[in-house]
Coordinates of C-alpha atoms in Angstrom, one line a residue:
Chain H
M585 CA 154.6 -53.7 228.3
Q586 CA 156.9 -56.7 228.3
Q587 CA 154.1 -59.0 229.4
I588 CA 151.7 -58.0 226.8
L589 CA 154.7 -58.4 224.3
N590 CA 155.5 -61.8 225.7
F591 CA 151.8 -62.5 225.4
L592 CA 152.0 -61.6 222.0
I593 CA 154.8 -63.6 220.9
K594 CA 153.6 -66.5 222.7
Y595 CA 150.5 -67.0 221.2
R596 CA 151.2 -65.2 217.8
N597 CA 150.1 -68.5 215.9
L598 CA 146.8 -68.4 217.9
L599 CA 146.2 -64.9 217.2
L600 CA 147.0 -64.9 213.5
Y601 CA 144.6 -68.0 213.3
L602 CA 141.5 -66.2 214.9
F603 CA 142.4 -62.8 212.8
L604 CA 142.2 -64.7 209.8
L605 CA 139.4 -66.8 210.7
V606 CA 137.0 -63.7 211.4
I607 CA 138.1 -62.5 207.9
A608 CA 137.0 -65.7 206.6
L609 CA 133.8 -65.8 208.5
V610 CA 132.9 -62.3 207.7
F611 CA 133.3 -63.2 203.8
T612 CA 131.1 -66.3 204.5
V613 CA 128.5 -64.5 206.5
Q614 CA 128.4 -61.7 203.5
S615 CA 128.0 -64.5 201.0
H616 CA 125.0 -65.9 202.8
N617 CA 123.1 -62.1 202.6
Y618 CA 121.0 -61.1 199.7
H619 CA 122.4 -57.8 198.1
R620 CA 125.3 -57.3 200.0
N621 CA 128.2 -57.0 197.3
T622 CA 130.7 -59.5 198.5
F623 CA 134.5 -59.3 197.6
I624 CA 135.1 -62.7 196.9
H625 CA 133.2 -63.6 193.7
S626 CA 133.2 -65.5 190.6
T627 CA 133.3 -62.7 188.0
G628 CA 136.5 -61.6 188.0
R629 CA 138.8 -61.3 184.6
I630 CA 140.9 -64.3 185.6
T631 CA 138.3 -66.2 187.4
G632 CA 135.9 -65.9 184.6
S633 CA 138.1 -67.0 181.9
F634 CA 139.3 -70.0 183.8
M635 CA 135.7 -71.2 184.0
D636 CA 134.7 -70.1 180.4
T637 CA 137.8 -72.3 179.4
R638 CA 136.5 -75.2 181.4
S639 CA 133.3 -75.1 180.4
G640 CA 134.1 -74.9 176.9
I641 CA 135.9 -78.3 177.5
Y642 CA 133.0 -79.7 179.4
D643 CA 130.2 -78.5 176.9
Y644 CA 130.9 -80.6 174.3
F645 CA 129.7 -83.7 176.2
D646 CA 126.3 -82.1 176.2
L647 CA 126.1 -80.8 172.9
Q648 CA 123.6 -82.7 171.5
D649 CA 121.3 -82.3 174.6
Q650 CA 121.5 -78.7 174.4
N651 CA 120.9 -78.6 170.5
Q652 CA 117.6 -80.4 171.1
R653 CA 116.5 -78.3 173.6
L654 CA 117.3 -75.2 172.1
S655 CA 115.6 -76.8 168.7
E656 CA 112.7 -77.6 170.8
E657 CA 112.2 -74.1 172.2
N658 CA 112.3 -72.5 168.7
A659 CA 109.6 -74.6 167.4
R660 CA 107.6 -73.6 170.4
L661 CA 108.5 -69.8 169.9
R662 CA 107.7 -70.5 166.3
M663 CA 104.4 -71.9 167.0
R664 CA 103.4 -68.8 169.3
L665 CA 104.7 -66.5 166.4
L666 CA 102.4 -68.0 163.7
E667 CA 99.5 -67.7 166.4
L668 CA 100.4 -64.0 166.5
A669 CA 101.1 -63.6 163.1
D670 CA 97.9 -61.9 161.9
S671 CA 97.9 -59.3 164.8
L672 CA 101.5 -57.9 164.3
P673 CA 101.6 -54.9 163.0
G674 CA 104.2 -55.3 160.3
P675 CA 106.9 -57.8 159.2
E676 CA 108.1 -60.0 162.2
Q677 CA 111.8 -58.2 161.7
T678 CA 110.3 -54.5 162.5
T679 CA 108.6 -55.7 165.7
Y680 CA 111.8 -57.5 167.0
F681 CA 114.3 -54.7 166.7
S682 CA 111.7 -52.0 167.4
D683 CA 112.3 -50.0 170.6
S684 CA 108.7 -50.3 171.5
L685 CA 109.1 -53.5 173.0
P686 CA 108.7 -53.8 177.1
Y687 CA 111.5 -56.5 177.3
T688 CA 114.7 -57.1 175.6
I689 CA 116.4 -60.3 175.9
Q690 CA 120.2 -61.3 175.5
P691 CA 121.4 -64.7 175.3
A692 CA 124.2 -66.2 177.4
R693 CA 126.1 -69.2 178.6
V694 CA 126.2 -70.6 181.9
I695 CA 130.1 -71.5 183.0
K696 CA 129.5 -72.1 186.5
N697 CA 126.4 -73.8 188.5
D698 CA 125.9 -74.9 191.8
Y699 CA 122.6 -76.8 193.4
Y700 CA 123.8 -78.5 196.8
K701 CA 124.4 -75.6 198.9
T702 CA 122.2 -73.3 200.8
D703 CA 123.1 -70.2 198.9
N704 CA 124.0 -71.2 195.2
Y705 CA 125.1 -69.0 192.5
I706 CA 125.5 -69.3 188.9
T707 CA 128.1 -67.5 186.8
I708 CA 127.3 -66.6 183.1
D709 CA 129.6 -65.4 179.9
I710 CA 128.1 -62.1 179.5
G711 CA 128.6 -59.0 181.6
M712 CA 128.4 -55.0 181.6
E713 CA 129.9 -54.8 178.3
Q714 CA 126.7 -56.5 176.8
G715 CA 124.5 -54.3 178.9
V716 CA 123.8 -56.9 181.9
E717 CA 123.1 -55.1 185.0
P718 CA 122.2 -56.5 188.7
D719 CA 118.8 -57.5 189.3
M720 CA 118.0 -58.6 185.6
G721 CA 116.0 -61.7 185.5
V722 CA 117.5 -65.0 184.0
I723 CA 115.2 -67.7 182.1
A724 CA 116.1 -70.9 180.4
P725 CA 114.3 -72.6 177.8
T726 CA 111.9 -74.2 180.3
G727 CA 111.5 -72.0 182.8
I728 CA 112.9 -69.4 185.5
V729 CA 116.7 -69.8 186.4
G730 CA 117.6 -66.4 188.9
I731 CA 118.2 -62.9 189.2
V732 CA 121.6 -61.1 188.4
D733 CA 123.5 -60.2 191.4
I734 CA 126.9 -59.0 190.5
A735 CA 128.0 -57.7 187.1
S736 CA 131.7 -57.3 186.2
D737 CA 132.9 -56.3 182.6
R738 CA 132.6 -59.7 180.7
Y739 CA 131.0 -61.9 183.5
A740 CA 128.0 -61.7 185.8
R741 CA 127.0 -63.6 189.0
V742 CA 123.4 -64.9 189.2
I743 CA 121.4 -65.7 192.4
S744 CA 119.9 -68.8 191.5
I745 CA 116.4 -69.8 192.5
L746 CA 118.0 -72.3 194.5
N747 CA 119.3 -70.1 197.5
S748 CA 117.7 -69.5 200.6
Q749 CA 117.3 -65.4 200.0
M750 CA 115.5 -66.1 196.9
S751 CA 111.7 -64.8 197.3
L752 CA 109.8 -64.8 193.9
N753 CA 106.6 -63.5 193.3
A754 CA 104.5 -66.2 191.6
Q755 CA 101.0 -67.1 190.4
I756 CA 98.7 -70.1 189.7
K757 CA 98.2 -70.0 186.3
G758 CA 94.4 -69.4 185.2
T759 CA 93.7 -67.8 188.7
S760 CA 94.9 -64.7 190.1
T761 CA 95.8 -66.2 193.5
I762 CA 99.6 -65.1 194.2
G763 CA 102.1 -66.4 196.4
S764 CA 106.1 -66.0 197.1
L765 CA 108.3 -68.8 195.8
K766 CA 111.2 -69.7 198.0
W767 CA 113.6 -72.7 198.5
E768 CA 113.8 -74.6 201.2
G769 CA 117.2 -76.3 200.8
K770 CA 118.1 -79.8 199.6
D771 CA 116.1 -80.7 196.6
P772 CA 116.9 -78.9 193.5
Y773 CA 114.0 -80.1 192.1
V774 CA 111.3 -78.6 194.2
M775 CA 110.8 -75.3 195.6
S776 CA 107.9 -74.2 197.5
L777 CA 105.1 -71.6 197.3
Q778 CA 104.2 -69.9 200.3
D779 CA 101.7 -67.3 201.6
V780 CA 98.6 -68.5 199.7
P781 CA 95.5 -67.7 201.3
R782 CA 93.5 -70.7 202.2
L783 CA 90.3 -70.0 200.1
A784 CA 92.6 -70.4 197.0
Q785 CA 91.5 -73.1 194.7
V786 CA 94.8 -75.6 194.4
K787 CA 94.8 -78.4 192.5
K788 CA 97.6 -80.9 192.2
G789 CA 99.1 -80.5 188.6
D790 CA 98.5 -76.7 188.2
T791 CA 100.7 -74.7 186.8
I792 CA 102.9 -72.3 188.6
I793 CA 103.7 -69.0 186.7
T794 CA 105.4 -65.7 187.6
G795 CA 103.2 -63.1 188.7
R796 CA 102.6 -59.8 187.5
Q797 CA 103.9 -57.6 190.5
S798 CA 107.5 -58.7 189.7
T799 CA 109.6 -56.3 188.0
T800 CA 112.4 -58.6 187.2
F801 CA 110.3 -61.0 185.3
P802 CA 107.9 -60.5 182.7
P803 CA 104.1 -62.1 183.5
D804 CA 103.5 -65.7 182.4
I805 CA 107.0 -67.3 182.4
L806 CA 106.7 -70.8 183.2
I807 CA 108.1 -72.1 186.7
G808 CA 106.7 -75.5 187.4
T809 CA 103.4 -77.6 188.7
V810 CA 101.9 -78.4 191.9
K811 CA 103.0 -81.6 193.6
D812 CA 101.7 -81.3 196.7
A813 CA 100.1 -78.7 199.0
R814 CA 99.1 -78.6 202.7
L815 CA 97.7 -76.1 205.2
V816 CA 100.1 -74.4 207.8
E817 CA 99.9 -71.9 210.2
N818 CA 96.8 -73.3 212.1
G819 CA 95.3 -73.8 208.5
S820 CA 95.3 -70.4 207.4
R821 CA 97.8 -70.4 204.5
Y822 CA 98.9 -73.2 202.2
Q823 CA 102.5 -73.9 201.8
I824 CA 102.5 -75.6 198.1
D825 CA 105.8 -77.8 196.7
V826 CA 106.3 -76.9 193.3
A827 CA 108.0 -79.3 190.8
L828 CA 110.0 -77.2 188.6
F829 CA 109.9 -77.5 185.1
N830 CA 113.6 -76.5 184.7
D831 CA 116.3 -79.0 185.6
M832 CA 118.3 -76.8 187.6
T833 CA 121.3 -79.3 187.8
D834 CA 121.9 -79.2 184.2
L835 CA 121.7 -75.8 182.9
G836 CA 123.3 -74.7 179.3
Y837 CA 122.1 -71.5 177.7
V838 CA 120.1 -69.0 179.4
S839 CA 118.5 -65.5 178.3
V840 CA 119.1 -62.4 180.5
I841 CA 115.7 -60.4 180.4
K842 CA 115.8 -56.3 180.9
N843 CA 112.9 -54.6 181.6
R844 CA 112.6 -51.4 180.0
D845 CA 109.8 -50.0 182.6
K846 CA 111.5 -51.4 185.8
A847 CA 112.5 -48.1 187.0
A848 CA 109.1 -46.4 186.2
R849 CA 107.3 -49.4 187.8
Q850 CA 109.5 -49.2 191.0
V851 CA 108.9 -45.6 191.4
I852 CA 104.7 -46.4 190.9
D853 CA 105.1 -49.3 193.7
T854 CA 106.8 -46.7 196.1
L855 CA 104.3 -44.3 195.6
G856 CA 101.6 -46.6 196.7
T857 CA 103.2 -48.1 199.8
N858 CA 103.9 -44.2 200.9
E859 CA 100.2 -43.7 201.4
Chain C
M658 CA 164.9 -71.2 195.8
N659 CA 165.5 -74.7 197.1
S660 CA 164.0 -78.0 195.5
S661 CA 161.4 -78.2 198.4
F662 CA 160.2 -74.6 197.9
L663 CA 159.7 -75.7 193.8
N664 CA 158.2 -78.9 194.9
N665 CA 155.7 -77.1 196.7
L666 CA 154.8 -74.6 194.3
L667 CA 154.1 -77.3 191.5
R668 CA 152.4 -79.3 193.9
F669 CA 150.1 -76.1 194.9
V670 CA 149.5 -75.0 190.8
V671 CA 149.0 -79.0 189.8
L672 CA 146.5 -79.7 192.5
L673 CA 144.6 -76.2 192.4
L674 CA 144.2 -76.8 188.3
A675 CA 143.3 -80.6 189.0
Q676 CA 140.7 -79.5 191.2
L677 CA 139.2 -76.7 189.1
F678 CA 139.1 -78.2 185.8
L679 CA 138.6 -82.3 186.6
F680 CA 137.2 -82.8 190.2
D681 CA 134.6 -79.9 190.5
Q682 CA 133.3 -81.3 187.3
I683 CA 132.7 -85.0 188.3
N684 CA 128.9 -84.1 190.0
F685 CA 129.0 -87.9 191.3
M686 CA 125.5 -88.7 192.3
G687 CA 124.7 -85.2 191.7
Y688 CA 126.7 -83.2 194.4
I689 CA 129.9 -85.4 195.2
N690 CA 133.1 -83.7 193.9
P691 CA 136.1 -85.0 195.8
M692 CA 138.6 -82.6 196.9
V693 CA 142.3 -82.9 196.1
Y694 CA 143.7 -79.4 196.7
L695 CA 143.6 -80.0 200.4
L696 CA 146.5 -82.5 200.0
F697 CA 148.8 -79.8 199.5
L698 CA 148.0 -79.0 203.0
V699 CA 148.3 -82.3 204.0
L700 CA 151.7 -83.1 202.4
Y701 CA 152.9 -79.4 203.2
P702 CA 156.6 -79.4 204.9
L703 CA 156.8 -79.8 208.3
E704 CA 159.6 -77.4 208.9
N705 CA 158.3 -74.5 207.7
K706 CA 157.0 -71.9 210.0
P707 CA 153.4 -72.2 211.0
A708 CA 152.7 -68.2 210.4
Y709 CA 153.6 -69.1 206.7
F710 CA 151.6 -72.0 206.6
M711 CA 148.3 -70.5 207.8
L712 CA 148.6 -67.6 205.3
V713 CA 149.4 -70.0 202.5
A714 CA 146.2 -71.9 203.6
F715 CA 144.2 -69.2 203.9
F716 CA 145.0 -67.7 200.1
L717 CA 144.5 -71.2 198.8
G718 CA 141.0 -71.2 200.1
L719 CA 140.2 -68.0 199.0
I720 CA 141.2 -68.8 195.7
M721 CA 138.9 -71.9 195.9
D722 CA 136.0 -69.4 197.4
T723 CA 136.2 -67.2 194.3
F724 CA 135.7 -70.1 191.7
Q725 CA 133.0 -71.4 194.2
D726 CA 131.1 -68.5 195.2
T727 CA 131.3 -69.9 198.9
G728 CA 132.3 -66.5 200.4
G729 CA 135.0 -67.8 203.0
A730 CA 134.1 -71.1 203.5
H731 CA 137.1 -72.8 202.1
A732 CA 139.2 -70.5 203.4
A733 CA 138.2 -70.8 206.9
A734 CA 138.4 -74.7 206.3
C735 CA 142.0 -74.4 205.1
L736 CA 142.9 -72.1 208.0
T737 CA 141.6 -74.7 210.5
L738 CA 143.2 -77.5 209.1
A739 CA 146.6 -75.6 208.9
F740 CA 146.0 -74.4 212.4
T741 CA 145.2 -77.6 214.0
R742 CA 147.8 -79.9 211.7
P743 CA 150.4 -80.0 214.6
F744 CA 147.8 -81.7 216.9
W745 CA 147.0 -84.3 214.1
L746 CA 150.7 -84.9 213.5
R747 CA 151.1 -85.3 217.2
L748 CA 148.3 -87.6 217.5
V749 CA 149.6 -89.9 214.3
F750 CA 153.3 -89.9 214.6
G751 CA 154.1 -89.5 218.4
E752 CA 155.0 -86.7 220.4
G753 CA 158.5 -86.2 218.9
Y754 CA 157.8 -85.8 215.6
A755 CA 159.3 -82.4 214.9
M756 CA 162.6 -83.9 216.2
K757 CA 162.4 -87.0 214.1
N758 CA 162.6 -84.8 210.8
I759 CA 159.8 -87.1 209.1
K760 CA 159.1 -86.7 205.3
L761 CA 155.5 -87.4 205.3
L762 CA 155.8 -89.0 202.1
R763 CA 158.2 -91.4 203.0
S764 CA 156.2 -92.3 206.2
P765 CA 154.3 -95.8 206.4
L766 CA 151.1 -95.7 204.5
D767 CA 148.8 -96.9 207.4
R768 CA 150.0 -93.9 209.3
L769 CA 149.7 -91.4 206.4
L770 CA 146.0 -92.7 205.6
L771 CA 144.9 -92.2 209.5
F772 CA 146.4 -88.6 209.1
L773 CA 144.8 -88.0 205.7
I774 CA 141.8 -89.1 207.4
L775 CA 141.8 -86.9 210.3
C776 CA 142.8 -83.9 207.7
V777 CA 140.2 -84.5 205.2
N778 CA 137.3 -84.7 208.3
V779 CA 138.5 -81.3 209.6
H780 CA 138.5 -79.9 206.5
H781 CA 135.1 -80.9 205.4
L782 CA 133.4 -80.7 208.5
V783 CA 134.3 -76.9 208.6
F784 CA 133.4 -76.2 204.8
F785 CA 130.1 -77.8 204.9
G786 CA 129.1 -76.3 208.2
L787 CA 129.9 -72.9 206.5
V788 CA 128.3 -73.6 203.3
I789 CA 125.2 -74.8 204.4
F790 CA 125.1 -72.4 207.3
N791 CA 122.0 -73.6 209.1
N792 CA 121.6 -75.1 212.4
Q793 CA 118.5 -76.9 211.7
Q794 CA 120.4 -78.8 208.8
I795 CA 123.1 -80.6 210.8
I796 CA 122.3 -84.0 209.9
Y797 CA 122.3 -82.8 206.3
T798 CA 125.8 -81.4 206.8
M799 CA 127.2 -84.5 208.7
K800 CA 125.8 -86.3 205.6
L801 CA 127.8 -84.4 203.0
T802 CA 130.8 -84.2 205.3
L803 CA 130.6 -88.1 205.3
V804 CA 129.9 -88.8 202.0
V805 CA 132.1 -86.2 200.1
G806 CA 134.7 -87.0 202.7
L807 CA 134.8 -90.6 201.8
A808 CA 135.2 -89.4 198.1
S809 CA 137.8 -87.2 199.0
L810 CA 139.5 -89.8 200.7
V811 CA 139.6 -92.5 198.2
V812 CA 140.6 -90.0 195.6
N813 CA 143.5 -88.4 197.8
S814 CA 144.6 -91.8 198.8
L815 CA 145.0 -92.7 195.1
F816 CA 146.9 -89.5 194.4
L817 CA 149.1 -90.6 197.7
L818 CA 149.9 -94.1 196.2
L819 CA 150.8 -92.3 193.0
F820 CA 153.4 -90.0 194.3
K821 CA 154.7 -91.8 197.0
P822 CA 158.1 -93.0 196.7
K823 CA 159.0 -96.6 196.6
F824 CA 159.6 -97.7 200.5
K825 CA 163.2 -98.6 201.2
S826 CA 163.4 -100.0 204.5

């Protein structure tokens, strides 16, 4: 007994170090796992309000650029609206505020963004009070951004598409070829579209959009263009480098998408796989 | 509540705020954000108990982790720096550093810089190792450690020069 006590006293610093190190490593490993609710995250009230203030200051340097982007998006949307105007059943307002739309969109501001790590996260300034829930999709004016991971009262954390755990259903525009979109790490402007069959028609410059199998994102949201394609796994599949439309290193305002039919579609999906 | 404690507390708060509000937003060349908060650990008083020091380092790291969503990478890096600091002190200031009652800020600049280099290296290596967390990207980890470490070193040295009392020898 005496010896054990002596041992503990002699090595107490080492033991304390190892104990705390194990805690830190557990947190780290958790943070590299998808959908493991971590203990240490940036959506707390204090952390969130700090970052809110910070981005309030730094956003001033970027105002003109953000305005430009938003007004460009406005113009694009207005053009699509004019195109649809004939086929809309009533005045434009009734359509926008009716409950019959499958997707509802909520604007948000990015208050923290990362892109040099293996697993990057974004923090936005709306949370459960505004109806944000985990697994909702997040898009920017020019393309997809990520998926909501943790939502607290006033802030939410988004898994960036620049995260090694991210895998998205994507499609080559104009064809029915689908694949899964992943990030290889390092380059924040390029992602890779994997598991594309060898017989698919792939051309440089083709547009990549979100696929119809995704329950998180509406179909036909822009992602990027084909930059390079090569055959992998003994030539059985394509791996396609996708240059993103979105500049993930410079995010200002984003939209959080809620899918009304998500629960229903997920039930149908599980029915399919059980057979 | 002596002045050393207050001094320390002030340094903790100021460096943390400087890190969060200023140095985390630099994004020089896209990803280079010098880390100044670890200067707190470098300059932490020598005479305090190592166990306290490690606990303080751990919580400082956790605070940084909550802001950067890095899990426990900052905590592990700070903790390792705190645990290995006596070893680097012995290396730089000689075997009897504890006896000599050294004040770190008043020690010669060359020794202080050498000590800083060692500390920054240990911290950044552990930090980026855990952030990248991929043994196939060791080269990338090394590159980040080197480049960001260099930036941290420059900024921390400037801080040291600013706060170092004038030499009286």
